Coordinates of C-alpha atoms in Angstrom, one line a residue:
M1 CA 0.0 0.0 0.0
E2 CA 2.8 2.4 0.9
S3 CA 4.5 1.8 -2.4
L4 CA 1.2 2.5 -4.3
L5 CA 0.7 5.7 -2.3
S6 CA 4.3 6.8 -3.2
V7 CA 3.6 6.1 -6.9
S8 CA 0.3 8.0 -6.6
S9 CA 1.8 11.1 -5.0
N10 CA 4.8 11.2 -7.4
A11 CA 2.5 10.9 -10.4
L12 CA 0.4 13.8 -9.2
Y13 CA 3.6 15.9 -8.6
T14 CA 4.8 14.9 -12.1
A15 CA 1.5 16.0 -13.6
F16 CA 1.7 19.4 -12.0
I17 CA 5.2 20.0 -13.3
V18 CA 4.3 18.8 -16.8
Y19 CA 1.3 21.1 -16.8
L20 CA 3.6 24.0 -15.8
I21 CA 6.0 23.3 -18.7
A22 CA 3.0 22.9 -21.1
T23 CA 1.7 26.3 -20.1
G24 CA 5.1 27.8 -21.1
F25 CA 4.8 26.2 -24.6
F26 CA 1.2 27.5 -25.0
A27 CA 2.6 31.0 -24.1
A28 CA 5.2 30.5 -26.8
T29 CA 2.5 29.7 -29.4
I30 CA 1.1 33.2 -28.8
R31 CA 4.3 34.8 -29.8
D32 CA 4.7 32.5 -32.8
K33 CA 3.7 34.6 -35.8
R34 CA 2.9 31.4 -37.8
T35 CA 0.3 30.4 -35.3
T36 CA -3.3 31.1 -36.4
D37 CA -6.6 29.7 -35.2
G38 CA -7.0 26.1 -36.5
K39 CA -3.3 25.8 -37.5
N40 CA -0.8 23.7 -35.6
T41 CA 2.9 24.5 -35.3
K42 CA 5.6 22.4 -33.7
T43 CA 5.3 24.5 -30.5
S44 CA 1.6 23.9 -30.4
I45 CA 2.0 20.2 -30.9
I46 CA 4.6 20.0 -28.1
A47 CA 2.2 22.0 -25.8
I48 CA -0.8 19.7 -26.2
S49 CA 1.4 16.6 -26.2
L50 CA 2.8 17.6 -22.8
T51 CA -0.7 18.4 -21.5
I52 CA -1.8 14.8 -22.5
I53 CA 1.3 13.4 -20.8
G54 CA 0.5 15.3 -17.7
F55 CA -3.1 14.1 -17.8
I56 CA -2.0 10.5 -18.1
A57 CA 0.3 11.0 -15.1
Q58 CA -2.8 12.3 -13.2
V59 CA -4.8 9.2 -14.3
V60 CA -2.0 7.1 -12.8
Y61 CA -2.3 9.0 -9.6
F62 CA -6.1 8.4 -9.6
V63 CA -5.9 4.7 -10.4
T64 CA -3.1 3.9 -7.9
R65 CA -4.8 5.8 -5.1
W66 CA -8.0 3.9 -5.9
I67 CA -6.3 0.6 -5.7
A68 CA -4.5 1.6 -2.4
S69 CA -7.6 2.9 -0.7
G70 CA -10.1 0.3 -2.1
H71 CA -12.6 3.0 -3.0
A72 CA -12.9 5.9 -5.5
P73 CA -10.5 8.6 -4.4
V74 CA -13.2 11.4 -4.3
S75 CA -14.2 11.0 -0.6
N76 CA -12.5 14.1 0.9
M77 CA -11.5 17.6 -0.1
F78 CA -8.0 16.6 -1.2
E79 CA -9.3 13.9 -3.5
F80 CA -12.3 15.8 -4.8
V81 CA -10.5 19.0 -5.6
T82 CA -7.6 17.1 -7.2
F83 CA -10.1 15.3 -9.4
L84 CA -11.7 18.6 -10.3
G85 CA -8.3 19.9 -11.6
M86 CA -8.0 16.7 -13.6
S87 CA -11.5 17.2 -15.0
I88 CA -10.6 20.7 -16.1
V89 CA -7.6 19.4 -18.0
L90 CA -9.7 16.6 -19.6
A91 CA -12.3 19.2 -20.7
F92 CA -9.6 21.4 -22.1
I93 CA -8.0 18.6 -24.1
I94 CA -11.3 17.6 -25.7
L95 CA -12.3 21.2 -26.6
F96 CA -8.7 21.9 -27.9
F97 CA -9.0 19.2 -30.4
I98 CA -12.4 20.6 -31.5
Y99 CA -11.4 24.3 -31.8
R100 CA -7.5 24.2 -31.9
L101 CA -7.3 27.4 -29.9
N102 CA -3.9 27.6 -28.2
V103 CA -4.7 30.5 -25.9
L104 CA -7.3 28.3 -24.2
G105 CA -4.4 26.3 -22.8
L106 CA -2.6 29.4 -21.6
F107 CA -5.5 30.2 -19.4
A108 CA -7.0 26.7 -18.6
L109 CA -3.8 25.0 -17.4
P110 CA -2.9 27.7 -14.8
I111 CA -6.5 27.5 -13.4
A112 CA -6.2 23.7 -13.2
M113 CA -2.8 24.0 -11.5
L114 CA -4.1 26.5 -9.0
I115 CA -6.9 24.1 -8.1
I116 CA -4.6 21.2 -7.7
A117 CA -2.3 23.3 -5.6
Y118 CA -5.3 24.3 -3.5
A119 CA -6.1 20.6 -3.1
S120 CA -2.7 19.9 -1.7
M121 CA -3.5 22.1 1.3
F122 CA -5.8 19.5 2.6
P123 CA -4.7 16.2 4.4
G124 CA -3.9 13.7 1.8
E125 CA -3.9 10.6 4.0
I126 CA -6.2 7.7 3.2
S127 CA -8.8 7.1 5.9
P128 CA -11.8 4.6 6.1
L129 CA -15.0 5.9 4.7
V130 CA -17.8 7.0 7.0
P131 CA -20.9 4.8 6.7
S132 CA -22.9 7.3 4.5
L133 CA -20.0 7.2 1.9
Q134 CA -19.8 3.4 1.7
S135 CA -21.9 3.3 -1.5
N136 CA -21.3 3.0 -5.2
W137 CA -23.1 6.3 -5.5
L138 CA -20.0 7.9 -4.1
F139 CA -18.3 7.2 -7.4
I140 CA -21.3 7.9 -9.6
H141 CA -22.5 11.1 -8.0
V142 CA -19.2 12.8 -7.1
I143 CA -17.3 12.0 -10.3
T144 CA -20.3 13.1 -12.5
V145 CA -20.5 16.4 -10.6
S146 CA -16.7 17.0 -10.8
L147 CA -16.6 16.2 -14.5
S148 CA -19.5 18.7 -15.1
Q149 CA -17.8 21.4 -13.1
G150 CA -14.6 20.8 -15.0
I151 CA -16.4 21.4 -18.3
L152 CA -18.2 24.5 -16.8
A153 CA -14.7 25.8 -15.7
I154 CA -13.7 25.9 -19.4
S155 CA -16.7 28.2 -20.0
F156 CA -15.2 30.5 -17.3
V157 CA -11.8 30.3 -19.0
A158 CA -13.3 31.2 -22.4
G159 CA -15.4 33.9 -20.9
L160 CA -12.4 35.4 -19.2
I161 CA -10.4 35.4 -22.5
Y162 CA -13.4 37.1 -24.2
L163 CA -13.5 39.8 -21.5
V164 CA -9.7 40.4 -21.4
K165 CA -9.8 41.1 -25.2
K166 CA -13.1 42.9 -25.4
I167 CA -12.9 45.3 -22.5
D168 CA -11.3 48.7 -23.3
Q169 CA -8.3 49.0 -21.0
S170 CA -7.3 52.4 -22.1
K171 CA -9.6 54.0 -19.6
R172 CA -10.9 53.0 -16.2
S173 CA -14.5 51.9 -16.0
S174 CA -16.8 49.6 -14.0
K175 CA -15.9 46.8 -16.5
T176 CA -12.2 47.1 -16.0
T177 CA -12.7 47.2 -12.2
W178 CA -14.8 44.0 -12.1
L179 CA -12.4 42.2 -14.4
E180 CA -9.5 43.3 -12.2
I181 CA -11.5 42.0 -9.1
I182 CA -11.8 38.6 -10.9
L183 CA -8.1 38.5 -11.6
Y184 CA -7.3 39.7 -8.0
S185 CA -9.3 36.7 -6.6
L186 CA -6.9 34.4 -8.4
F187 CA -4.0 36.1 -6.6
V188 CA -5.9 35.6 -3.3
T189 CA -6.2 31.9 -4.1
L190 CA -2.4 31.8 -4.9
G191 CA -1.8 33.6 -1.6
F192 CA -3.7 30.9 0.2
V193 CA -1.6 28.2 -1.4
I194 CA 1.7 29.9 -0.7
I195 CA 1.1 30.8 2.9
T196 CA -0.5 27.4 3.8
S197 CA 2.2 25.3 2.1
T198 CA 4.9 27.4 3.7
F199 CA 3.7 26.9 7.3
N200 CA 2.8 23.3 6.6
A201 CA 6.4 22.7 5.6
M202 CA 7.5 24.3 8.9
D203 CA 5.0 22.1 10.9
Y204 CA 3.7 25.3 12.5
E205 CA 1.3 24.9 15.4
A206 CA -0.1 27.3 18.0
T207 CA -2.5 25.9 20.6
F208 CA -5.3 28.0 22.1
V209 CA -7.1 26.8 25.3
Q210 CA -10.5 28.0 26.3
N211 CA -10.4 30.2 29.4
E212 CA -13.5 28.5 31.0
N213 CA -12.6 24.9 30.1
E214 CA -9.0 23.9 29.6
N215 CA -10.1 20.7 27.9
I216 CA -11.3 22.6 24.9
K217 CA -8.5 23.5 22.6
M218 CA -8.0 24.9 19.1
V219 CA -4.8 24.4 17.1
Y220 CA -3.8 27.0 14.5
H221 CA -1.5 26.0 11.7
L222 CA -0.9 29.6 10.7
P223 CA 0.2 32.5 13.0
A224 CA -2.9 33.9 14.6
I225 CA -3.8 37.3 13.1
A226 CA -7.4 36.6 14.2
G227 CA -7.6 34.6 17.4
P228 CA -10.6 32.8 18.9
E229 CA -12.7 34.8 21.4
G230 CA -12.4 33.5 25.0
F231 CA -9.2 31.4 24.3
E232 CA -5.7 31.9 25.5
L233 CA -2.5 31.1 23.5
T234 CA -0.5 28.5 25.4
T235 CA 2.3 27.7 22.9
A236 CA 5.5 29.5 23.7
D237 CA 7.2 31.7 21.0
R238 CA 4.1 32.1 18.9
M239 CA 2.6 35.3 17.6
E240 CA -0.2 36.8 19.7
P241 CA -3.4 37.6 17.8
Y242 CA -3.9 41.1 16.6
F243 CA -7.7 40.8 17.2
N244 CA -10.3 38.2 17.9
A245 CA -12.6 36.7 15.3
P246 CA -16.2 38.0 15.4
T247 CA -18.3 36.3 18.1
W248 CA -20.7 34.8 15.5
M249 CA -17.7 32.9 14.2
Q250 CA -16.9 31.1 17.4
G251 CA -17.1 27.3 17.5
N252 CA -16.6 24.7 14.8
E253 CA -13.1 26.0 14.2
A254 CA -14.5 29.0 12.4
P255 CA -12.0 31.4 13.9
K256 CA -9.1 29.3 12.5
K257 CA -10.7 29.3 9.1
F258 CA -11.3 33.0 9.3
N259 CA -7.6 33.5 10.2
T260 CA -6.6 31.5 7.1
L261 CA -8.9 33.7 5.0
V262 CA -7.3 36.9 6.4
W263 CA -3.8 35.5 5.6
S264 CA -4.9 34.6 2.1
F265 CA -6.2 38.1 1.4
L266 CA -3.1 39.6 2.9
I267 CA -0.5 37.5 0.9
G268 CA -2.7 37.6 -2.2
T269 CA -2.9 41.4 -2.0
I270 CA 0.9 41.7 -1.5
I271 CA 1.6 39.6 -4.5
Y272 CA -1.0 41.5 -6.6
G273 CA 0.5 44.8 -5.5
I274 CA 4.0 43.6 -6.5
V275 CA 2.8 42.5 -9.9
R276 CA 1.0 45.8 -10.4
L277 CA 4.2 47.7 -9.5
I278 CA 6.2 45.7 -12.0
L279 CA 3.7 45.9 -14.8
R280 CA 2.8 49.6 -14.0
K281 CA -0.7 48.8 -15.3
R282 CA -3.8 46.8 -14.5
V283 CA -3.2 43.0 -14.8
G284 CA -6.1 42.8 -17.3
A285 CA -4.4 45.4 -19.5
A286 CA -1.0 43.6 -19.2
I287 CA -2.3 40.2 -20.3
Q288 CA -4.5 41.7 -23.1
R289 CA -1.6 41.4 -25.5
F290 CA -1.8 37.6 -25.2
V291 CA -5.3 37.5 -26.7
K292 CA -5.0 40.2 -29.3
N293 CA -5.3 37.7 -32.2
V294 CA -8.2 35.7 -30.6
N295 CA -11.4 35.3 -32.7
L296 CA -14.1 36.6 -30.3
D297 CA -16.9 34.7 -32.0
L298 CA -14.9 31.4 -31.6
V299 CA -14.3 32.1 -27.9
D300 CA -18.0 32.9 -27.4
E301 CA -19.0 29.6 -29.1
I302 CA -16.6 27.7 -26.7
T303 CA -18.2 29.5 -23.7
Y304 CA -21.7 28.4 -24.9
R305 CA -20.6 24.9 -25.9
A306 CA -19.0 24.2 -22.5
V307 CA -22.2 25.2 -20.7
A308 CA -24.4 23.3 -23.1
I309 CA -22.4 20.1 -22.3
G310 CA -21.7 20.8 -18.6
F311 CA -25.2 21.8 -17.6
P312 CA -27.0 18.5 -18.4
L313 CA -24.1 16.6 -16.8
F314 CA -24.4 18.7 -13.7
T315 CA -28.2 18.1 -13.7
L316 CA -27.6 14.4 -13.8
G317 CA -24.8 14.3 -11.1
G318 CA -25.6 17.2 -8.9
L319 CA -29.4 16.8 -8.7
I320 CA -30.7 13.4 -9.9
F321 CA -27.9 11.2 -8.7
A322 CA -27.5 13.3 -5.6
A323 CA -31.2 12.9 -4.8
I324 CA -31.1 9.1 -5.3
W325 CA -28.1 8.8 -3.0
A326 CA -29.7 11.1 -0.4
Q327 CA -32.7 8.8 -0.3
I328 CA -30.5 5.8 0.2
A329 CA -28.3 7.5 2.9
W330 CA -30.7 9.8 4.7
D331 CA -34.1 8.5 3.7
R332 CA -35.2 11.6 1.9
F333 CA -34.6 12.9 -1.6
W334 CA -34.2 16.5 -0.6
G335 CA -33.3 18.5 2.5
W336 CA -32.2 22.1 3.0
D337 CA -28.6 21.2 3.7
P338 CA -26.3 24.1 2.6
K339 CA -24.6 21.9 0.0
E340 CA -27.9 20.9 -1.6
V341 CA -29.1 24.5 -1.6
W342 CA -26.1 25.8 -3.4
A343 CA -26.2 22.9 -5.8
L344 CA -29.7 24.1 -6.7
I345 CA -28.6 27.7 -6.9
T346 CA -25.8 26.6 -9.3
W347 CA -28.4 24.7 -11.4
F348 CA -30.8 27.6 -11.6
F349 CA -28.0 30.0 -12.6
Y350 CA -26.8 27.9 -15.5
A351 CA -30.4 27.2 -16.5
A352 CA -30.8 31.0 -16.6
F353 CA -27.6 31.3 -18.6
L354 CA -29.0 29.0 -21.4
H355 CA -32.4 30.7 -21.3
L356 CA -30.9 34.2 -21.6
R357 CA -28.6 33.1 -24.4
L358 CA -31.1 31.1 -26.5
S359 CA -34.2 33.1 -25.9
R360 CA -33.0 36.6 -25.1
G361 CA -29.9 36.7 -27.4
W362 CA -27.3 37.2 -24.6
H363 CA -24.3 36.5 -26.7
G364 CA -20.8 37.9 -26.5
E365 CA -19.8 40.0 -23.5
K366 CA -23.0 39.3 -21.6
S367 CA -22.6 35.6 -22.0
A368 CA -18.9 35.9 -20.9
W369 CA -19.8 37.7 -17.7
L370 CA -22.4 35.1 -16.9
A371 CA -19.8 32.3 -17.4
V372 CA -17.4 34.0 -15.0
V373 CA -20.1 34.5 -12.3
G374 CA -21.2 30.9 -12.7
F375 CA -17.7 29.6 -12.0
A376 CA -17.6 32.0 -9.0
I377 CA -20.7 30.2 -7.6
I378 CA -19.1 26.8 -8.1
M379 CA -15.9 27.9 -6.3
F380 CA -18.0 29.4 -3.5
N381 CA -19.8 26.0 -3.2
I382 CA -16.5 24.2 -3.1
I383 CA -14.6 26.5 -0.7
V384 CA -17.1 28.3 1.6
V385 CA -20.0 25.8 1.7
N386 CA -17.7 22.8 2.2
L387 CA -15.4 24.4 4.8
V388 CA -17.4 27.0 6.6
L389 CA -21.1 26.1 6.6
A390 CA -21.9 23.1 8.8
G391 CA -24.2 20.5 7.3
L392 CA -24.5 16.8 6.3
H393 CA -21.7 17.2 3.8
S394 CA -19.2 18.5 6.5
Y395 CA -17.4 15.2 6.5
A396 CA -15.8 16.4 3.3

């Protein structure tokens, strides 16, 4: 088992590195004057070949971990988010061979890598399944949802490309501000990955003990900017909190999660500020040159096609299969668990996307904004609903 786990982790690490190299080659295709939509160059062939090699390495990770654990490796946050990154790459590969758009890889692969890096922040140990997860519906429901979200993520990527090219960056406007907020959120995610991985490598721990009951403890794995109310720091040589988390956040380790959020915004903002100082312009304006030759109609079609494929798949996995499993596990098809509510919100949003596009003619820029907002809802579901809001899915 240990040898399989070693192979699995090495395969995942290899996939990440190969994706990073492939991104560099996709960037090189943008500078290649011979590259046009629908035409392959040697650089483009190398880029997509490396992407496929990376995907195969991630499949090796998935299969070997499945064999080692005895169940589908989608039962916790590390496994699910890692598989989501894998789904994004798979969706990109399929759409690349349909549209031959190199710039799609330049944006899609970094998003996939960021998600895989985010997954690495969670415990990767294999543990026995809780009773409610000991079902074949674990594989059917979760993998279908993840595949659908991977495809919908490509609609976000295509929508982002559309907005980066379409929006006039020569003057400041509400559109440039909102686009910059979207790009800033990616820096915040990067900040989370950097700060968490850094202190994980240091095995950082700071223990807080409740003043009224010394048996109740809370262990921080990041220096406490925001400490828990009514707790005292007992670990020597650790930073004292600058302030306490709001009282409504007490319990269920919410203060610790809030502290992580504060750190993520702090580090993400610092990185974003450094990048802005180097570029001397908005990030959206700086990356606009990478998409100057993009055919907007083609990108708009990819945005729609990804939603048209991903939405039915999400309906199947996120609602139908989920309801069947809920009936088996909890003796009811539907409850108002936070995860179920946000799955329904996601479904209604993408249903509205298709309605507005097909019936109201919301093409182009409007469609791109909707695709971006839709993916933001998906990430809110994955991050906030899974980690902060207590519910029946909290075992994830």
